[in-house]
Amino acid sequence: IYAPSKPSDTFIESFDTWWPGDDKVDIIGWDRYSKETLYPTNVLSDCQNVSTLALNKGKVLALGETGIADGIQGVTNSTWWMHDFVNIFMNDPLCSKMSYALTFANESPDRYWVPLKGNPTHPSFVEFYQSDKSIFAGDDRWTTLMHLYGFGPQGNVPDDDVAAAAADDAADDFNGPGMGQDDDAGAAEAAANADDFNGPSMVTDGDDQLAGKAIPPSAFNPPSP
């Protein structure tokens, strides 16, 4: 992945001067942090610049790292995740092609980029999680496909019939995150995951039954005084 920071401000430097070469890049992305009032305009401008380049080069488009500059703990807009994040991209014909986005980490209970329960933006984050416009890293559909196709520590390449059946199952399950997950369960899981401070990690102990599967994030333990 090649992901320069704020590329709408530094496009020539990022994608001409510093470009490593088409043969060395599979995913073209960018990073963007901005103040709350500027974020929607800035991140959309970045995306429109980068998406044109990525699509012309036949590369995957991704938002490598992003968020409100000082964390989302001070944002009071209850619709922020849908209005100022998801729909910014999904309503744009080029940016809607984006395959991946990542927020910054939750540093502490007072400084975080994924909303904690009780934060005004938390309900819209749950709505984002449940939306048919998203699929989160811990979703069962990802772990099934990762295990089948080997996107993980281990995996098997399936024959065409098995692969087709798995793809059909995953596509049929797009009624919210997780296979067969209802809205209430999905909301509860989204809220629980948002309250954690460490993202999902991959099992790498060589266990064939677990290889390639995402495991739940562990709870945040504040440092000792």
Short mmCIF file of C-alpha atoms in Angstrom, two decimals:
data_model
loop_
_atom_site.label_atom_id
_atom_site.label_comp_id
_atom_site.label_asym_id
_atom_site.label_seq_id
_atom_site.Cartn_x
_atom_site.Cartn_y
_atom_site.Cartn_z
CA ILE A 1 0.00 0.00 0.00
CA TYR A 2 1.14 3.55 -0.77
CA ALA A 3 -0.69 6.11 1.36
CA PRO A 4 0.65 9.68 1.61
CA SER A 5 -0.85 12.22 3.98
CA LYS A 6 -3.39 14.89 2.88
CA PRO A 7 -2.78 14.32 -0.86
CA SER A 8 -5.14 17.03 -2.08
CA ASP A 9 -2.60 19.47 -0.60
CA THR A 10 0.50 17.63 -1.83
CA PHE A 11 -0.67 15.71 -4.91
CA ILE A 12 2.31 16.43 -7.20
CA GLU A 13 4.83 15.53 -4.50
CA SER A 14 2.87 12.46 -3.38
CA PHE A 15 2.09 10.91 -6.74
CA ASP A 16 4.84 12.22 -8.98
CA THR A 17 7.97 13.13 -7.03
CA TRP A 18 7.66 10.34 -4.44
CA TRP A 19 5.73 7.73 -6.44
CA PRO A 20 7.60 4.38 -6.07
CA GLY A 21 6.32 2.89 -9.34
CA ASP A 22 3.21 1.06 -10.55
CA ASP A 23 4.93 -2.32 -10.17
CA LYS A 24 5.54 -1.71 -6.47
CA VAL A 25 2.03 -0.62 -5.46
CA ASP A 26 -1.11 -2.75 -5.20
CA ILE A 27 -3.23 -0.42 -3.06
CA ILE A 28 -3.34 3.37 -3.37
CA GLY A 29 -4.56 5.15 -0.27
CA TRP A 30 -4.12 8.28 1.79
CA ASP A 31 -4.17 9.54 5.36
CA ARG A 32 -6.21 12.51 6.54
CA TYR A 33 -6.70 14.18 9.92
CA SER A 34 -8.58 17.46 10.16
CA LYS A 35 -10.59 19.59 12.54
CA GLU A 36 -14.24 18.62 12.78
CA THR A 37 -15.46 21.58 10.70
CA LEU A 38 -12.98 20.90 7.88
CA TYR A 39 -12.95 17.11 7.87
CA PRO A 40 -15.78 16.34 5.38
CA THR A 41 -14.46 18.79 2.77
CA ASN A 42 -10.83 17.77 3.18
CA VAL A 43 -11.33 14.02 3.15
CA LEU A 44 -13.63 14.18 0.13
CA SER A 45 -11.15 16.33 -1.79
CA ASP A 46 -8.41 13.82 -0.98
CA CYS A 47 -10.58 10.94 -2.07
CA GLN A 48 -11.59 12.50 -5.37
CA ASN A 49 -7.95 13.14 -6.25
CA VAL A 50 -6.68 9.72 -5.19
CA SER A 51 -9.62 7.69 -6.53
CA THR A 52 -9.14 9.00 -10.06
CA LEU A 53 -5.48 7.96 -10.00
CA ALA A 54 -6.18 4.57 -8.39
CA LEU A 55 -8.95 3.64 -10.82
CA ASN A 56 -6.92 4.77 -13.84
CA LYS A 57 -4.03 2.58 -12.69
CA GLY A 58 -6.27 -0.38 -11.83
CA LYS A 59 -5.34 -0.25 -8.14
CA VAL A 60 -7.42 -0.84 -4.99
CA LEU A 61 -8.54 2.41 -3.31
CA ALA A 62 -8.21 2.71 0.48
CA LEU A 63 -8.33 5.31 3.24
CA GLY A 64 -5.20 4.25 5.09
CA GLU A 65 -5.71 6.17 8.33
CA THR A 66 -8.11 8.92 9.31
CA GLY A 67 -10.02 10.79 11.97
CA ILE A 68 -10.72 14.09 13.67
CA ALA A 69 -7.34 15.67 14.44
CA ASP A 70 -7.58 15.56 18.23
CA GLY A 71 -9.96 12.61 18.56
CA ILE A 72 -13.70 12.24 18.35
CA GLN A 73 -14.34 12.64 22.09
CA GLY A 74 -15.21 16.33 21.61
CA VAL A 75 -17.60 15.87 18.68
CA THR A 76 -21.28 16.38 19.61
CA ASN A 77 -22.89 15.77 16.20
CA SER A 78 -25.00 12.64 16.76
CA THR A 79 -25.11 11.83 13.03
CA TRP A 80 -21.38 12.30 12.40
CA TRP A 81 -20.47 8.77 11.30
CA MET A 82 -23.20 8.54 8.71
CA HIS A 83 -23.45 12.18 7.60
CA ASP A 84 -19.82 13.31 7.75
CA PHE A 85 -18.09 10.01 7.09
CA VAL A 86 -20.00 7.18 5.34
CA ASN A 87 -22.23 9.26 3.09
CA ILE A 88 -19.37 11.58 2.13
CA PHE A 89 -17.86 8.65 0.25
CA MET A 90 -20.90 6.64 -0.70
CA ASN A 91 -22.63 9.58 -2.41
CA ASP A 92 -19.62 10.23 -4.64
CA PRO A 93 -19.38 8.15 -7.86
CA LEU A 94 -15.62 7.67 -7.54
CA CYS A 95 -15.16 7.53 -3.77
CA SER A 96 -17.90 4.92 -3.48
CA LYS A 97 -15.36 2.53 -5.04
CA MET A 98 -13.24 2.70 -1.87
CA SER A 99 -12.58 -0.74 -0.42
CA TYR A 100 -11.14 -0.02 3.02
CA ALA A 101 -10.89 2.60 5.75
CA LEU A 102 -9.13 2.66 9.12
CA THR A 103 -9.43 5.03 12.06
CA PHE A 104 -6.63 5.88 14.45
CA ALA A 105 -6.39 4.03 17.79
CA ASN A 106 -8.17 4.76 21.06
CA GLU A 107 -5.36 6.09 23.26
CA SER A 108 -7.22 6.53 26.55
CA PRO A 109 -10.72 7.11 27.96
CA ASP A 110 -10.16 10.82 27.31
CA ARG A 111 -8.66 10.63 23.83
CA TYR A 112 -10.11 8.27 21.23
CA TRP A 113 -11.07 7.95 17.55
CA VAL A 114 -13.73 5.23 17.73
CA PRO A 115 -16.57 6.49 19.96
CA LEU A 116 -17.11 5.03 23.40
CA LYS A 117 -20.61 4.29 24.64
CA GLY A 118 -22.03 7.58 25.91
CA ASN A 119 -20.21 9.68 23.32
CA PRO A 120 -22.75 11.64 21.21
CA THR A 121 -21.47 10.02 18.00
CA HIS A 122 -21.84 6.47 19.33
CA PRO A 123 -25.38 5.85 17.96
CA SER A 124 -24.31 6.80 14.44
CA PHE A 125 -21.28 4.52 14.73
CA VAL A 126 -23.66 1.65 15.53
CA GLU A 127 -25.76 2.72 12.53
CA PHE A 128 -22.57 2.67 10.43
CA TYR A 129 -21.82 -0.85 11.69
CA GLN A 130 -25.30 -2.07 10.81
CA SER A 131 -25.41 -0.32 7.45
CA ASP A 132 -25.38 -2.31 4.22
CA LYS A 133 -22.63 0.10 3.13
CA SER A 134 -20.07 -1.43 5.48
CA ILE A 135 -18.53 -4.73 6.52
CA PHE A 136 -16.26 -4.70 9.57
CA ALA A 137 -13.03 -6.64 10.06
CA GLY A 138 -14.50 -9.08 12.60
CA ASP A 139 -17.48 -10.01 10.43
CA ASP A 140 -17.97 -13.77 10.02
CA ARG A 141 -18.10 -13.38 6.26
CA TRP A 142 -14.52 -12.10 6.22
CA THR A 143 -13.19 -14.96 8.33
CA THR A 144 -14.92 -17.52 6.11
CA LEU A 145 -13.43 -16.04 2.95
CA MET A 146 -10.01 -15.52 4.55
CA HIS A 147 -9.87 -19.17 5.56
CA LEU A 148 -10.94 -20.34 2.11
CA TYR A 149 -8.64 -18.09 0.12
CA GLY A 150 -5.66 -17.95 2.45
CA PHE A 151 -5.84 -14.25 3.40
CA GLY A 152 -4.40 -14.83 6.81
CA PRO A 153 -1.70 -16.93 8.49
CA GLN A 154 -2.95 -20.10 6.78
CA GLY A 155 -5.69 -21.08 4.38
CA ASN A 156 -6.66 -23.38 1.59
CA VAL A 157 -7.39 -22.47 -2.00
CA PRO A 158 -10.85 -23.99 -2.66
CA ASP A 159 -12.01 -25.55 -5.87
CA ASP A 160 -14.38 -23.53 -8.03
CA ASP A 161 -17.58 -25.09 -6.67
CA VAL A 162 -16.62 -24.55 -3.03
CA ALA A 163 -15.47 -21.00 -3.74
CA ALA A 164 -18.70 -20.18 -5.58
CA ALA A 165 -20.81 -21.57 -2.75
CA ALA A 166 -18.87 -19.59 -0.15
CA ALA A 167 -19.18 -16.39 -2.18
CA ASP A 168 -22.92 -16.95 -2.56
CA ASP A 169 -23.31 -17.51 1.18
CA ALA A 170 -21.38 -14.34 1.96
CA ALA A 171 -23.40 -12.30 -0.54
CA ASP A 172 -26.70 -13.68 0.75
CA ASP A 173 -25.77 -12.66 4.28
CA PHE A 174 -25.47 -8.92 3.61
CA ASN A 175 -28.30 -8.02 5.98
CA GLY A 176 -25.97 -6.44 8.49
CA PRO A 177 -22.61 -7.54 9.89
CA GLY A 178 -22.18 -11.20 10.71
CA MET A 179 -23.79 -14.35 9.36
CA GLY A 180 -27.40 -14.46 10.43
CA GLN A 181 -26.92 -11.63 12.89
CA ASP A 182 -30.08 -9.70 13.74
CA ASP A 183 -30.16 -5.94 14.29
CA ASP A 184 -30.27 -6.10 18.09
CA ALA A 185 -27.35 -8.50 18.31
CA GLY A 186 -25.42 -6.47 15.75
CA ALA A 187 -25.99 -3.25 17.66
CA ALA A 188 -24.91 -4.84 20.92
CA GLU A 189 -21.75 -6.22 19.34
CA ALA A 190 -20.95 -2.90 17.68
CA ALA A 191 -21.35 -1.08 20.97
CA ALA A 192 -19.18 -3.61 22.78
CA ASN A 193 -16.48 -3.48 20.13
CA ALA A 194 -16.48 0.32 20.13
CA ASP A 195 -15.84 0.28 23.88
CA ASP A 196 -12.64 -1.73 23.40
CA PHE A 197 -9.31 -0.04 22.91
CA ASN A 198 -7.49 -2.68 20.87
CA GLY A 199 -8.57 -3.70 17.38
CA PRO A 200 -9.04 -7.30 16.22
CA SER A 201 -5.87 -9.30 15.88
CA MET A 202 -5.09 -12.39 13.85
CA VAL A 203 -4.44 -15.82 15.37
CA THR A 204 -0.92 -16.85 14.43
CA ASP A 205 -0.27 -19.88 16.65
CA GLY A 206 -0.53 -22.36 13.77
CA ASP A 207 -3.78 -23.92 14.96
CA ASP A 208 -5.55 -25.03 11.77
CA GLN A 209 -8.93 -24.59 13.42
CA LEU A 210 -8.22 -20.95 14.24
CA ALA A 211 -5.84 -19.86 11.52
CA GLY A 212 -7.09 -16.92 9.50
CA LYS A 213 -9.85 -16.03 11.95
CA ALA A 214 -10.17 -12.69 13.69
CA ILE A 215 -10.38 -12.83 17.46
CA PRO A 216 -12.31 -10.32 19.58
CA PRO A 217 -10.45 -7.26 20.84
CA SER A 218 -9.29 -7.30 24.44
CA ALA A 219 -10.57 -4.75 26.93
CA PHE A 220 -8.56 -1.63 27.72
CA ASN A 221 -6.65 -1.84 30.99
CA PRO A 222 -5.59 1.58 32.26
CA PRO A 223 -1.94 1.79 33.26
CA SER A 224 -1.10 1.55 36.92
CA PRO A 225 -0.46 4.87 38.66
#
